[in-house]
mmCIF file with all atom_site columns, C-alpha atoms in Angstrom:
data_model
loop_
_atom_site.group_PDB
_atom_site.id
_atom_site.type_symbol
_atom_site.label_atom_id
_atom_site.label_alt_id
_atom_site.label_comp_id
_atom_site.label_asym_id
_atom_site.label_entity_id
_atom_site.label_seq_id
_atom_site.pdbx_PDB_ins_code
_atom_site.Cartn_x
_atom_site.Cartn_y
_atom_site.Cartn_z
_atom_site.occupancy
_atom_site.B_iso_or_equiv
_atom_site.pdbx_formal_charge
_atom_site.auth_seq_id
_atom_site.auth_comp_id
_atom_site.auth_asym_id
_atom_site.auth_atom_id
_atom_site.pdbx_PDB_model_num
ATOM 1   C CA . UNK A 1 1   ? -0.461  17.441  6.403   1.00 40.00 ? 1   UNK A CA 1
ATOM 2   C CA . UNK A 1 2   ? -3.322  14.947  6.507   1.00 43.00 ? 2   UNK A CA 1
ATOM 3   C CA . UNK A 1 3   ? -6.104  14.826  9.380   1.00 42.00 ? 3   UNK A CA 1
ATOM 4   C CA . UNK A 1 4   ? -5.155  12.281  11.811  1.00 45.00 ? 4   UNK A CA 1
ATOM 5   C CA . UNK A 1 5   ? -6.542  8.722   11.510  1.00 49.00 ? 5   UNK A CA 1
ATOM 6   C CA . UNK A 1 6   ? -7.402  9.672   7.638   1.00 53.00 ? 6   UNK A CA 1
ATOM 7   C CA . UNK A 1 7   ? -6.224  5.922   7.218   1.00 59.00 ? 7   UNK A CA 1
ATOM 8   C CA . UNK A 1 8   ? -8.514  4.905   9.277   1.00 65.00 ? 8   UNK A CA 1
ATOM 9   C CA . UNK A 1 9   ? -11.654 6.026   7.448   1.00 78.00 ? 9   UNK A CA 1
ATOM 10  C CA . UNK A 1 10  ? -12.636 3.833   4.595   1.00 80.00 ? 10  UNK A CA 1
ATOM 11  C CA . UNK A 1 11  ? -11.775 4.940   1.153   1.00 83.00 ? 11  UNK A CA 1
ATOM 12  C CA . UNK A 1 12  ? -15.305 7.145   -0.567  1.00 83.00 ? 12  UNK A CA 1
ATOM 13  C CA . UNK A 1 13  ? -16.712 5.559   -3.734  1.00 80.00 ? 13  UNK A CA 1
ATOM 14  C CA . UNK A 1 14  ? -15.260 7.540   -6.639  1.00 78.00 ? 14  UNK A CA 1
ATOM 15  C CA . UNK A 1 15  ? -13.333 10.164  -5.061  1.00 92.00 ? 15  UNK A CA 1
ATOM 16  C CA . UNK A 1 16  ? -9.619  10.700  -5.729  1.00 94.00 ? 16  UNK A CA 1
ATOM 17  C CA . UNK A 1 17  ? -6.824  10.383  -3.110  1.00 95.00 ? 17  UNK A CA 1
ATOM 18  C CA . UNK A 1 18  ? -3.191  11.101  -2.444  1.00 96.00 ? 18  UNK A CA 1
ATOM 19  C CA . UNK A 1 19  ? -1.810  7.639   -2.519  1.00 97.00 ? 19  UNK A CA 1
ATOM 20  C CA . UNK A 1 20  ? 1.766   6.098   -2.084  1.00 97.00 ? 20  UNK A CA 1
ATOM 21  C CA . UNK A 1 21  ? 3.805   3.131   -3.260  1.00 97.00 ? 21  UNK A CA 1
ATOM 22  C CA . UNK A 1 22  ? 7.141   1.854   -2.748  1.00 96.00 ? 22  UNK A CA 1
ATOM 23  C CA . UNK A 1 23  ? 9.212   0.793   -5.386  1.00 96.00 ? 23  UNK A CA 1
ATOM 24  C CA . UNK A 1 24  ? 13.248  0.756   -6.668  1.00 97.00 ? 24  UNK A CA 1
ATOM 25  C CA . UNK A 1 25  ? 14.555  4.206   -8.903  1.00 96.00 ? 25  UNK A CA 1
ATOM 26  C CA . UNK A 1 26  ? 15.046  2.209   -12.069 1.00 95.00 ? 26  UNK A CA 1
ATOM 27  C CA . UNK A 1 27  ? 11.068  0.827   -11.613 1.00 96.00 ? 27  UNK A CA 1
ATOM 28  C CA . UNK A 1 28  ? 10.396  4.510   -10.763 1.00 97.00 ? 28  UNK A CA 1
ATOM 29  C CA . UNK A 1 29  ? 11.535  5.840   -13.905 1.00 96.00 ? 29  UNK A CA 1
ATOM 30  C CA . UNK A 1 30  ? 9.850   2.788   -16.109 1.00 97.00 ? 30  UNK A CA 1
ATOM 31  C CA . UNK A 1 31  ? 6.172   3.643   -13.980 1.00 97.00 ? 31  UNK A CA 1
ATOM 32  C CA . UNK A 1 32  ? 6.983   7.042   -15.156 1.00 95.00 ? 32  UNK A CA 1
ATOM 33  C CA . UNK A 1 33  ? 7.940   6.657   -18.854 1.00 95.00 ? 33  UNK A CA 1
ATOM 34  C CA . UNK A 1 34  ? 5.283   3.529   -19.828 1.00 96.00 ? 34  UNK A CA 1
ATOM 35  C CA . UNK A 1 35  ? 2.505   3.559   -16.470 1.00 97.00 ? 35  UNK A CA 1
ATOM 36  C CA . UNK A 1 36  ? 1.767   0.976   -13.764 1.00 98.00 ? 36  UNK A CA 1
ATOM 37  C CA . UNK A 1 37  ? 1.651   -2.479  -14.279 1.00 96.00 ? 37  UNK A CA 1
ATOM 38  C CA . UNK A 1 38  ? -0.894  -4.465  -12.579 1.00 96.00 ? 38  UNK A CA 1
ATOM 39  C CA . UNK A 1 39  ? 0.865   -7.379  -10.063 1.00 94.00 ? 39  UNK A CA 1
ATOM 40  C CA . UNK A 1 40  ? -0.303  -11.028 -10.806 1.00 90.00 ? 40  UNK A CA 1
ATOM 41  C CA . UNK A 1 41  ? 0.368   -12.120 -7.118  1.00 86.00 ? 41  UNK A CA 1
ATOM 42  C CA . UNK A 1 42  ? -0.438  -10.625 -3.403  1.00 92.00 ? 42  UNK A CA 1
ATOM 43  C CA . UNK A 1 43  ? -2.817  -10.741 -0.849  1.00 94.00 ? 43  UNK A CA 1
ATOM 44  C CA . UNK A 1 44  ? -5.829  -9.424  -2.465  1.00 97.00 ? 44  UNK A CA 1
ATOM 45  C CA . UNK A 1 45  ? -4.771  -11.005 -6.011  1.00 97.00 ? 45  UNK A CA 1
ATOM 46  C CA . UNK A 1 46  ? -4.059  -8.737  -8.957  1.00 97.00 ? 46  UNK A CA 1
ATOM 47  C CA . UNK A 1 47  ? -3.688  -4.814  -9.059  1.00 98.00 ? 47  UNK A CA 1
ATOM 48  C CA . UNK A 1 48  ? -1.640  -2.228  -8.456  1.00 98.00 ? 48  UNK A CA 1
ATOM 49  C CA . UNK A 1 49  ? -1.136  -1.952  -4.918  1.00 97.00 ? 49  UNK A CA 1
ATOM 50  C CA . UNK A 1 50  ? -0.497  1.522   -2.700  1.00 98.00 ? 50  UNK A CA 1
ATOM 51  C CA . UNK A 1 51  ? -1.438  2.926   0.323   1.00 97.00 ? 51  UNK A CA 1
ATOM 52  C CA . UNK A 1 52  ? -2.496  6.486   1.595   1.00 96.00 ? 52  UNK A CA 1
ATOM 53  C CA . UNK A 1 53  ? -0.110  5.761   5.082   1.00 95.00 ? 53  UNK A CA 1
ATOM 54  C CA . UNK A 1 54  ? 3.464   6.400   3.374   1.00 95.00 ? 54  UNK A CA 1
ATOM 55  C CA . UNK A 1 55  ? 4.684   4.150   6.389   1.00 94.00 ? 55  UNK A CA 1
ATOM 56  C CA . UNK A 1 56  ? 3.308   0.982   4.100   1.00 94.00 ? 56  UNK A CA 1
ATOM 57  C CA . UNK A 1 57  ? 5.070   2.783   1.179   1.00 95.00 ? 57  UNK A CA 1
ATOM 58  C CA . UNK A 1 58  ? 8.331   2.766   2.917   1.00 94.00 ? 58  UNK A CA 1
ATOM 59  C CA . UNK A 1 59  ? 8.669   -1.305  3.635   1.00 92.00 ? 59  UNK A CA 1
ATOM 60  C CA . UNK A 1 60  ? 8.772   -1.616  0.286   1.00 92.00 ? 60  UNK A CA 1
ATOM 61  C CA . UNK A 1 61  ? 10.213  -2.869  -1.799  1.00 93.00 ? 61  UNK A CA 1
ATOM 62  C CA . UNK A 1 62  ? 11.503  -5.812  0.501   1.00 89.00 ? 62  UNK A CA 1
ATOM 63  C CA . UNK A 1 63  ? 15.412  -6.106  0.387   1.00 89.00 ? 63  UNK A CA 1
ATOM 64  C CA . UNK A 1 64  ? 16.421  -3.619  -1.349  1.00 88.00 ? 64  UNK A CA 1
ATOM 65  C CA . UNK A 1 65  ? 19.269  -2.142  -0.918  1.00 88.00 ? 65  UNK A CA 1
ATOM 66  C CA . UNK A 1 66  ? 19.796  1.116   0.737   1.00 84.00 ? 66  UNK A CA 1
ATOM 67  C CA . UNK A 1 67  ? 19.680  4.407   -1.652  1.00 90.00 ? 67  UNK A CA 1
ATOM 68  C CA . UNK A 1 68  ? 17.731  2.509   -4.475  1.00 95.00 ? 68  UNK A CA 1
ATOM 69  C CA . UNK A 1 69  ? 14.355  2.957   -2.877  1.00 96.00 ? 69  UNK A CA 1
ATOM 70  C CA . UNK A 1 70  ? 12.152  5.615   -3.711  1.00 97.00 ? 70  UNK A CA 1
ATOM 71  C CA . UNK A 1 71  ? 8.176   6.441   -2.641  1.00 97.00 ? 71  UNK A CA 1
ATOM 72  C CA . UNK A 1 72  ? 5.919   7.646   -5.529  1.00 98.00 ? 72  UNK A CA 1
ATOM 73  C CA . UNK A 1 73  ? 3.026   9.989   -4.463  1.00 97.00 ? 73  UNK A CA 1
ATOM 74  C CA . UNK A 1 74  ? 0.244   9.336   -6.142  1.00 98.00 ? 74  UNK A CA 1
ATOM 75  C CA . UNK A 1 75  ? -3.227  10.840  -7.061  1.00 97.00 ? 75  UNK A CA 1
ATOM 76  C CA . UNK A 1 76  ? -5.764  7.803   -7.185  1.00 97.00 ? 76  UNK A CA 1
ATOM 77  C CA . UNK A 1 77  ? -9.379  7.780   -8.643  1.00 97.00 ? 77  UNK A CA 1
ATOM 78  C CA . UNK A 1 78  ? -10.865 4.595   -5.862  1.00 96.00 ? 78  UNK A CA 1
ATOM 79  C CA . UNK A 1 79  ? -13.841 4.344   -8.082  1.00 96.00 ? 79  UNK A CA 1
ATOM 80  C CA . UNK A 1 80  ? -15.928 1.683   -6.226  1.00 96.00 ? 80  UNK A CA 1
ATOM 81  C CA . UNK A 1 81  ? -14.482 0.519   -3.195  1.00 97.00 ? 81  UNK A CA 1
ATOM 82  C CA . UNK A 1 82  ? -14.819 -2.778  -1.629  1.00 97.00 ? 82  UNK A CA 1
ATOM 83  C CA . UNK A 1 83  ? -13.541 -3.434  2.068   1.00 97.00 ? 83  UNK A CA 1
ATOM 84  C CA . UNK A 1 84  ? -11.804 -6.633  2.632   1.00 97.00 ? 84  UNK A CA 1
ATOM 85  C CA . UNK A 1 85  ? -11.460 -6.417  6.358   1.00 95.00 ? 85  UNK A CA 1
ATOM 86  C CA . UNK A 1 86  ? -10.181 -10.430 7.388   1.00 94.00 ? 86  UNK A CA 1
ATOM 87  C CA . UNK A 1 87  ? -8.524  -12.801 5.664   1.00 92.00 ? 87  UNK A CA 1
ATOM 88  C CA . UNK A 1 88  ? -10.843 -15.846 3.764   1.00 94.00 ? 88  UNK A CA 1
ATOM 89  C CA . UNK A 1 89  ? -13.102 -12.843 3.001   1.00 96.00 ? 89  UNK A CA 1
ATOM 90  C CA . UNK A 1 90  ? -15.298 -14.376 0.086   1.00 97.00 ? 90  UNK A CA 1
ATOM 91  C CA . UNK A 1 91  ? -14.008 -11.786 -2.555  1.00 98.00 ? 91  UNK A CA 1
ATOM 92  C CA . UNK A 1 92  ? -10.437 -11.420 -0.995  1.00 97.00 ? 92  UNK A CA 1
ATOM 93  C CA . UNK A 1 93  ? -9.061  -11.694 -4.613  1.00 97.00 ? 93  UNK A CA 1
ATOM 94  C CA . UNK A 1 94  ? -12.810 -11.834 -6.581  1.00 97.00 ? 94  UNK A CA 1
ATOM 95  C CA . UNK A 1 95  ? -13.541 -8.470  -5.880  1.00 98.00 ? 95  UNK A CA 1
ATOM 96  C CA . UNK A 1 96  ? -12.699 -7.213  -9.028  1.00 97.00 ? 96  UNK A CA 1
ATOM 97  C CA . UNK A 1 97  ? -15.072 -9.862  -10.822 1.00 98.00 ? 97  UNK A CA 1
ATOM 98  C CA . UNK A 1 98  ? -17.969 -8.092  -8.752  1.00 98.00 ? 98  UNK A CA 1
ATOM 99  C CA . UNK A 1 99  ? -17.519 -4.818  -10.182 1.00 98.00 ? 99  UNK A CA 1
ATOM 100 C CA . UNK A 1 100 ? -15.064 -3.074  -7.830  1.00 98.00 ? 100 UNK A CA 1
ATOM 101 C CA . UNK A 1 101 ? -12.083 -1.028  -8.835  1.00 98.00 ? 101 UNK A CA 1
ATOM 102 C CA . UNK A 1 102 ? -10.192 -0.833  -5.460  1.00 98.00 ? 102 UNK A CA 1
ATOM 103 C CA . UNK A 1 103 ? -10.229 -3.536  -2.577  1.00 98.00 ? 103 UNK A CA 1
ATOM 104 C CA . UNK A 1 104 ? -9.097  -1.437  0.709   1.00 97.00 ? 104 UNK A CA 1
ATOM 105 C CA . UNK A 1 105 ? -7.542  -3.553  3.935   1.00 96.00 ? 105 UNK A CA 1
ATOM 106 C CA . UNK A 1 106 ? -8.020  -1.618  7.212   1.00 95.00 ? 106 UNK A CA 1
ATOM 107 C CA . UNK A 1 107 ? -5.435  -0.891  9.292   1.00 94.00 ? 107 UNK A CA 1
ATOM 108 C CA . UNK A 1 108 ? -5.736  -3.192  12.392  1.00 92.00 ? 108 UNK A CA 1
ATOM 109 C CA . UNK A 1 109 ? -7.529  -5.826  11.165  1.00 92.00 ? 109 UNK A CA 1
ATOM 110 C CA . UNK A 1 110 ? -5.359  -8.609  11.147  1.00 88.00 ? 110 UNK A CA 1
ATOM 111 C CA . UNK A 1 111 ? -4.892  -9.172  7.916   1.00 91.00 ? 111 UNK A CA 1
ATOM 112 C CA . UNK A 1 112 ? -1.044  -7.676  7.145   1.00 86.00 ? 112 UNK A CA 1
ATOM 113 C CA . UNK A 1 113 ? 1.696   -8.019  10.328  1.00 88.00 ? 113 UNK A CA 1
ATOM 114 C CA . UNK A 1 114 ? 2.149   -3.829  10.146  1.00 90.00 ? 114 UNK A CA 1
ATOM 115 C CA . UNK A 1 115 ? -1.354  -3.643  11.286  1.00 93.00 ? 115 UNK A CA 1
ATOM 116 C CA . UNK A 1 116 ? -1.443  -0.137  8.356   1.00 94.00 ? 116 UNK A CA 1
ATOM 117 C CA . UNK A 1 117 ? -4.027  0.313   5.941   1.00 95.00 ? 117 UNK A CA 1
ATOM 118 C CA . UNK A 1 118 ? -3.121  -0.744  2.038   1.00 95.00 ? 118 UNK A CA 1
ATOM 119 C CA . UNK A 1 119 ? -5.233  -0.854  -1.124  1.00 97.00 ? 119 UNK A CA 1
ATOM 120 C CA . UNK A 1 120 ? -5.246  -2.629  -4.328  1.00 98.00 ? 120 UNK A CA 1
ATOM 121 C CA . UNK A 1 121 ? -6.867  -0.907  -7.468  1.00 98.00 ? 121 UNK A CA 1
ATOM 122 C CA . UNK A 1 122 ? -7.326  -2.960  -10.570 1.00 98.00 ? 122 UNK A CA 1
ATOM 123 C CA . UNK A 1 123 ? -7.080  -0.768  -13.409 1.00 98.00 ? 123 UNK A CA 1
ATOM 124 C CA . UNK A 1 124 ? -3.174  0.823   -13.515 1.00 98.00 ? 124 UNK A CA 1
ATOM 125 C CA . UNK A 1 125 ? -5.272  3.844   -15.696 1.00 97.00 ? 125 UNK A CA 1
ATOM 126 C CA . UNK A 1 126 ? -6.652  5.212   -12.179 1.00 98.00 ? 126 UNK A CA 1
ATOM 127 C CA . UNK A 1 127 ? -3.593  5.756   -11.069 1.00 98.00 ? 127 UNK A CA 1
ATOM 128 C CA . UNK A 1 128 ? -1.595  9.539   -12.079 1.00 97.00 ? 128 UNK A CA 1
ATOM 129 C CA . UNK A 1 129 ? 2.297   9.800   -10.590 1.00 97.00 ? 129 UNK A CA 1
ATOM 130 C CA . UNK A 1 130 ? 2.470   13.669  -9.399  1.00 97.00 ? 130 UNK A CA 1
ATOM 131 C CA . UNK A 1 131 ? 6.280   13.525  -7.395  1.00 96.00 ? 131 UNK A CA 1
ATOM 132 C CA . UNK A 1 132 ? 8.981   11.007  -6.895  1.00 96.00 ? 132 UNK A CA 1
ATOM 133 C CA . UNK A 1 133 ? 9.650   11.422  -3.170  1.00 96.00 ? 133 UNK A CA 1
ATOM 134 C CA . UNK A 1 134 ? 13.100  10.307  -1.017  1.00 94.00 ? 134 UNK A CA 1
ATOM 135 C CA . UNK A 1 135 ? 12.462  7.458   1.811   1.00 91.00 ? 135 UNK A CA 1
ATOM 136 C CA . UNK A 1 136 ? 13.697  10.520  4.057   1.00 89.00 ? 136 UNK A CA 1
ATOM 137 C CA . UNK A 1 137 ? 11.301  13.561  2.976   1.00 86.00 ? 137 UNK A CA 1
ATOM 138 C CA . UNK A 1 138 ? 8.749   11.097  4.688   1.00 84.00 ? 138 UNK A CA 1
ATOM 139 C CA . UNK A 1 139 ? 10.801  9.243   7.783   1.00 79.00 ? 139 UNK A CA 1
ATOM 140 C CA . UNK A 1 140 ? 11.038  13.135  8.636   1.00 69.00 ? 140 UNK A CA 1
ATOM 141 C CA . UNK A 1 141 ? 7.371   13.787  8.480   1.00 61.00 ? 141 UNK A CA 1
ATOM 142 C CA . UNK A 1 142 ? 6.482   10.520  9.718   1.00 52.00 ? 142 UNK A CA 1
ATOM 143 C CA . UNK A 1 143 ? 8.962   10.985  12.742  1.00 51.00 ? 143 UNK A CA 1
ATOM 144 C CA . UNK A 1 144 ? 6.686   14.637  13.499  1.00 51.00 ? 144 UNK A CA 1
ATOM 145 C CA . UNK A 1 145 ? 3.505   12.760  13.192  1.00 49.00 ? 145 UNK A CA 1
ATOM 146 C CA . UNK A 1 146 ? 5.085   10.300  15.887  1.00 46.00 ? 146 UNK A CA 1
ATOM 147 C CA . UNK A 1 147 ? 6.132   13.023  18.002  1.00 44.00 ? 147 UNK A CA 1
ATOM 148 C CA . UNK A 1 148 ? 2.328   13.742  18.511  1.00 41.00 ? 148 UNK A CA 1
ATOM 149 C CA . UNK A 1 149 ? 1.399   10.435  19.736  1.00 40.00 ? 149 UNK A CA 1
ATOM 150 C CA . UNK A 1 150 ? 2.281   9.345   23.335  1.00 38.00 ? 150 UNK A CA 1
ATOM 151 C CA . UNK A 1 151 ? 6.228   8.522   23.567  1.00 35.00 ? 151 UNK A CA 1
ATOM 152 C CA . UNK A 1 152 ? 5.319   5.073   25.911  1.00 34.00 ? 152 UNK A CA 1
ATOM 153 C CA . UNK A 1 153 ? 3.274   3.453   23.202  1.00 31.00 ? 153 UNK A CA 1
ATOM 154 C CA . UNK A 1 154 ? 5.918   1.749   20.932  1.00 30.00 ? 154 UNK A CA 1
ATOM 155 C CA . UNK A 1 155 ? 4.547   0.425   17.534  1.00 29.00 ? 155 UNK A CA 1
ATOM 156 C CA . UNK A 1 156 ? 5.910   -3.275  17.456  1.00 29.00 ? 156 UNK A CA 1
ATOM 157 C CA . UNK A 1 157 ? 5.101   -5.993  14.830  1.00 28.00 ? 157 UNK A CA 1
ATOM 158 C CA . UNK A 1 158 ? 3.406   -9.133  15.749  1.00 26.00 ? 158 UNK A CA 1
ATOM 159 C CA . UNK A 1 159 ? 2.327   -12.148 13.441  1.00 27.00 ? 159 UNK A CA 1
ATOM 160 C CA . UNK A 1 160 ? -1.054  -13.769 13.815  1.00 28.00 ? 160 UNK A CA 1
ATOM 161 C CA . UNK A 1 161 ? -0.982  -17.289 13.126  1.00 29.00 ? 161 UNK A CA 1
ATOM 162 C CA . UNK A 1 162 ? -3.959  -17.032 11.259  1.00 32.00 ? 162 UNK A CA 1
ATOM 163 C CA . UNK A 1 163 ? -2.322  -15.006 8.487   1.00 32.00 ? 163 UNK A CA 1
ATOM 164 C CA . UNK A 1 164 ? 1.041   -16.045 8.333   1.00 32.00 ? 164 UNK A CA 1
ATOM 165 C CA . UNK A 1 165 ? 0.125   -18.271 5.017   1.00 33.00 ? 165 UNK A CA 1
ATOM 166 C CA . UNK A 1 166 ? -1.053  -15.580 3.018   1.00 34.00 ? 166 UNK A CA 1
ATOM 167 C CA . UNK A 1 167 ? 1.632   -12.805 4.660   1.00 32.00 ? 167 UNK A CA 1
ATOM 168 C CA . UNK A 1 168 ? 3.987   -15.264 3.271   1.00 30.00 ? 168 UNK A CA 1
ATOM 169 C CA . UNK A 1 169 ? 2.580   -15.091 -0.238  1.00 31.00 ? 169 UNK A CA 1
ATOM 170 C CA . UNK A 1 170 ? 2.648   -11.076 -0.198  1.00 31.00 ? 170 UNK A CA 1
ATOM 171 C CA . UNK A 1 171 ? 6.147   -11.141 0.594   1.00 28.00 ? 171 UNK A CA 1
ATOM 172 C CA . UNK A 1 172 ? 7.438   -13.652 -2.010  1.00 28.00 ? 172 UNK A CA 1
ATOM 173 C CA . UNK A 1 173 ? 5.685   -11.701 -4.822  1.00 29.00 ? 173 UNK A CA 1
ATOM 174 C CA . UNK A 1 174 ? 7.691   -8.602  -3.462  1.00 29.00 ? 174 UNK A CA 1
ATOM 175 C CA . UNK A 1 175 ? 10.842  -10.420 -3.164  1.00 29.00 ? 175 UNK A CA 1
ATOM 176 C CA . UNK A 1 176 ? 11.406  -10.429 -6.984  1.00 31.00 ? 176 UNK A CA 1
ATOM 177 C CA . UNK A 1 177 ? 13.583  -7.391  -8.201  1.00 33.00 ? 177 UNK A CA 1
ATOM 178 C CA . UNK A 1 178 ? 11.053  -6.267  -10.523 1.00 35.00 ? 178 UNK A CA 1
ATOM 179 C CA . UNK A 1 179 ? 8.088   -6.313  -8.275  1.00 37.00 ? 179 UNK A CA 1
ATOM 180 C CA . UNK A 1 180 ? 7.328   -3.802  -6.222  1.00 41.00 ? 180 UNK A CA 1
ATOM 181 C CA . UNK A 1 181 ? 4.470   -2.399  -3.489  1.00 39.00 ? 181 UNK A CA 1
#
């Protein structure tokens, strides 16, 4: 069980976290046999990209259909870690070309419509699968975390105009069978 608002808490240079992605069980057993390969599209440009909510994890992969998705739990060396916290940020998809392994998105800052935290790390080597996890191992523990929080607050997505361009572009790189979150 993690601390609450762990998410929350920008990712430390260099240190290794328990990390999640989303993905389909026939990409699940390729990641496992050859590795990660690094995305050519999405918000924060190339990279692998995963989260350390495992409520990002489960939107993805978009449309899939239901009993082909699975959530890999990761262990993930950040290295350096740069924040990209709105979207036109100068290095939104440079950061890489700056020296930074891992570009990190905040939860709540606008820049994705499910307002959750998400990172993108560069080299697919950082990156060590330990389990292959069910969509509802987590809904379970995700639906105790909820439990904690106040029942009247109800999580709802919204769209900012300001981002719907570059949500849009995150979204059609997912779309493709073979490309996951």
């Amino acid at each position: 069980h993690k601390p609450q608002g762990f998410e929350t808490q920008k990712p430390t240079n260099s240190k290794v976290y328990v990390m999640y992605h989303g993905t389909t069980r026939k990409n699940a057993n390729i990641i496992m046999e050859k590795g990660f390969k690094r995305s050519t599209k999405g918000m924060l440009g190339p990279g692998v990209y995963v989260s350390r909510d495992p409520k990002k994890a489960l939107r993805y992969p978009l449309k899939v259909k239901p009993g082909n998705q699975v959530v890999l739990e990761l262990l993930v060396n950040v290295g350096m870690v740069k924040k990209i916290n709105r979207q036109g940020h100068p290095m939104q998809k440079t950061w890489h070309k700056h020296g930074y392994d891992t570009a990190w998105v905040p939860p709540d800052c606008g820049m994705v419509d499910s307002h959750l935290e998400e990172d993108c790390i560069w080299d697919p080597k950082r990156i060590k699968v330990l389990n292959i996890l069910e969509p509802d191992e987590l809904n379970s523990e995700s639906d105790e975390e909820d439990n904690d929080e106040d029942d009247d607050e109800e999580e709802e997505e919204t769209s900012c105009e300001d981002e719907d361009d570059e949500e849009e572009e995150e979204e059609e790189w997912c779309e493709d069978e073979d490309e996951d979150y």
